[in-house]
Short mmCIF file of C-alpha atoms in Angstrom, two decimals:
data_model
loop_
_atom_site.label_atom_id
_atom_site.label_comp_id
_atom_site.label_asym_id
_atom_site.label_seq_id
_atom_site.Cartn_x
_atom_site.Cartn_y
_atom_site.Cartn_z
CA UNK P 45 -21.90 -22.42 -63.07
CA UNK P 46 -22.57 -19.56 -61.31
CA UNK P 47 -22.67 -17.06 -63.63
CA UNK P 48 -20.61 -13.79 -62.84
CA UNK P 49 -21.79 -11.06 -64.93
CA UNK P 50 -20.88 -12.99 -68.47
CA UNK P 51 -17.12 -13.88 -66.83
CA UNK P 52 -16.10 -17.37 -67.27
CA UNK P 53 -15.70 -19.54 -64.24
CA UNK P 54 -12.16 -19.78 -62.76
CA UNK P 55 -11.10 -22.74 -61.52
CA UNK P 56 -9.35 -22.43 -58.08
CA UNK P 57 -6.09 -23.98 -57.88
CA UNK P 58 -4.63 -23.46 -54.61
CA UNK P 59 -6.69 -23.79 -51.11
CA UNK P 60 -7.69 -20.32 -49.66
CA UNK P 61 -6.12 -19.51 -46.25
CA UNK P 62 -8.23 -19.01 -43.51
CA UNK P 63 -9.02 -15.64 -42.32
CA UNK P 64 -6.73 -14.58 -39.07
CA UNK P 65 -7.81 -11.76 -36.58
CA UNK P 66 -5.36 -8.57 -36.77
CA UNK P 67 -6.63 -7.41 -33.59
CA UNK P 68 -3.72 -7.52 -30.95
CA UNK P 69 -3.64 -10.32 -28.48
CA UNK P 70 -3.35 -9.72 -24.61
CA UNK P 71 -4.20 -11.84 -21.24
CA UNK P 72 -7.85 -10.82 -20.09
CA UNK P 73 -7.81 -7.70 -17.93
CA UNK P 74 -8.91 -10.32 -14.85
CA UNK P 75 -5.01 -11.02 -14.94
CA UNK P 76 -3.47 -7.72 -15.21
CA UNK P 77 -4.17 -7.33 -11.67
CA UNK P 78 -1.76 -10.64 -10.33
CA UNK P 79 0.59 -9.18 -12.51
CA UNK P 80 0.80 -5.66 -11.10
CA UNK P 81 0.31 -7.16 -7.34
CA UNK P 82 3.66 -9.54 -8.68
CA UNK P 83 5.98 -6.65 -9.91
CA UNK P 84 4.94 -4.14 -6.96
CA UNK P 85 4.99 -6.84 -3.71
CA UNK P 86 4.47 -5.66 -0.10
CA UNK P 87 6.78 -7.02 2.63
CA UNK P 88 5.03 -8.47 5.54
CA UNK P 89 7.22 -8.08 8.16
CA UNK P 90 10.63 -6.33 8.73
CA UNK P 91 12.87 -9.84 8.49
CA UNK P 92 11.37 -10.63 4.95
CA UNK P 93 13.29 -7.26 3.93
CA UNK P 94 16.07 -8.52 4.00
CA UNK P 95 15.07 -11.12 1.04
CA UNK P 96 14.77 -8.06 -1.52
CA UNK P 97 16.97 -6.68 -4.19
CA UNK P 98 19.51 -3.66 -2.35
CA UNK P 99 17.35 -1.22 -4.01
CA UNK P 100 14.29 -1.69 -2.28
CA UNK P 101 16.16 -2.54 1.06
CA UNK P 102 17.38 1.16 0.79
CA UNK P 103 14.24 2.42 -0.09
CA UNK P 104 11.98 0.52 2.43
CA UNK P 105 14.75 1.05 5.42
CA UNK P 106 14.64 5.52 4.58
CA UNK P 107 10.41 4.92 5.01
CA UNK P 108 10.76 3.44 8.16
CA UNK P 109 13.64 5.58 9.07
CA UNK P 110 11.09 8.64 7.91
CA UNK P 111 8.24 6.84 9.98
CA UNK P 112 10.78 7.01 13.54
CA UNK P 113 11.80 10.56 12.66
CA UNK P 114 7.82 11.83 12.41
CA UNK P 115 6.78 9.81 15.65
CA UNK P 116 10.03 11.56 17.22
CA UNK P 117 9.53 15.04 16.05
CA UNK P 118 5.48 14.36 17.14
CA UNK P 119 6.59 13.48 20.42
CA UNK P 120 4.29 10.77 20.29
CA UNK P 121 6.23 8.05 22.51
CA UNK P 122 8.81 8.90 25.58
CA UNK P 123 11.41 6.33 26.65
CA UNK P 124 10.64 4.53 30.39
CA UNK P 125 11.43 1.82 32.90
CA UNK P 126 9.22 -0.73 33.11
CA UNK P 127 8.04 -1.65 36.71
CA UNK P 128 9.73 -5.07 38.03
CA UNK P 129 8.17 -8.40 36.42
CA UNK P 130 5.81 -5.97 33.94
CA UNK P 131 6.49 -6.56 29.52
CA UNK P 132 6.67 -4.12 27.06
CA UNK P 133 4.06 -5.02 24.28
CA UNK P 134 5.52 -5.66 21.03
CA UNK P 135 5.32 -3.57 17.81
CA UNK P 136 5.44 -4.31 14.22
CA UNK P 137 6.07 -2.86 11.15
CA UNK P 138 2.96 -2.34 8.42
CA UNK P 139 4.21 -1.42 5.08
CA UNK P 140 2.07 -0.20 1.65
CA UNK P 141 2.79 0.41 -1.81
CA UNK P 142 0.46 3.55 -3.01
CA UNK P 143 0.13 4.34 -6.29
CA UNK P 144 -1.21 7.70 -7.11
CA UNK P 145 -3.48 8.95 -9.73
CA UNK P 146 -0.48 10.54 -12.00
CA UNK P 147 0.78 7.14 -11.50
CA UNK P 148 3.95 7.99 -8.37
CA UNK P 149 4.47 5.21 -6.14
CA UNK P 150 5.13 5.85 -2.77
CA UNK P 151 6.38 3.70 0.01
CA UNK P 152 4.84 4.13 3.42
CA UNK P 153 5.65 2.41 6.64
CA UNK P 154 3.81 2.10 9.67
CA UNK P 155 5.07 1.19 13.44
CA UNK P 156 1.84 -0.17 15.45
CA UNK P 157 1.88 -1.59 18.92
CA UNK P 158 0.78 -5.02 19.31
CA UNK P 159 -2.44 -4.16 22.21
CA UNK P 160 -3.27 -8.15 21.48
CA UNK P 161 -0.87 -8.30 24.11
CA UNK P 162 -1.78 -6.17 26.34
CA UNK P 163 -2.94 -7.13 29.85
CA UNK P 164 -6.71 -6.05 31.33
CA UNK P 165 -5.44 -3.48 34.02
CA UNK P 166 -3.67 -1.05 30.91
CA UNK P 167 -6.76 -1.19 28.26
CA UNK P 168 -7.77 2.24 29.75
CA UNK P 169 -4.10 3.59 27.94
CA UNK P 170 -4.26 4.10 24.49
CA UNK P 171 -1.75 4.84 21.93
CA UNK P 172 -2.34 6.88 18.65
CA UNK P 173 0.85 7.80 16.62
CA UNK P 174 -0.36 11.13 14.81
CA UNK P 175 -3.01 13.67 14.58
CA UNK P 176 -4.71 14.83 11.59
CA UNK P 177 -4.65 18.61 10.63
CA UNK P 178 -8.81 18.58 10.50
CA UNK P 179 -9.11 16.52 13.63
CA UNK P 180 -6.70 19.58 15.42
CA UNK P 181 -8.67 22.39 13.43
CA UNK P 182 -12.20 20.75 14.90
CA UNK P 183 -11.13 20.87 18.56
CA UNK P 184 -9.50 24.19 18.26
CA UNK P 185 -12.87 25.65 16.81
CA UNK P 186 -14.98 23.51 19.36
CA UNK P 187 -12.98 25.19 21.85
CA UNK P 188 -13.14 28.59 20.80
CA UNK P 189 -16.96 28.15 20.75
CA UNK P 190 -16.89 27.05 24.00
CA UNK P 191 -14.13 29.43 25.51
CA UNK P 192 -11.58 26.73 26.67
CA UNK P 193 -8.41 27.65 27.63
CA UNK P 194 -5.69 25.80 25.56
CA UNK P 195 -2.39 24.93 26.88
#
């Protein structure tokens, strides 16, 4: 047999079990994104919200109400009577769930016009739901430099 420094060879009576890894078992990272997407899903349209649990329905409804209030406060739109034979352009809600750096989840809802339904004669009229503070600041600086009157 094999010399172990003067010790006698000891016969092995039981078969040794194969060595097992002690590493934590978890799915590959490429599957983690799909799990996250399934947990936080965004509705694709207004009617889909009705299929969500009541708690989520309330969150999305509050989000839409905030957006409508913001549009009204900024005087983005005005009620007008349509001329005979004309149809209004439709609109659609676009939903987004955003996660902050600190892990906070924010629900966003944006009301967008369906511009593809706009006829050729109305293409000059544009719609922008809000103005960023940086854009306003830049416009005011430009107006001050050029000595423009601001109403």
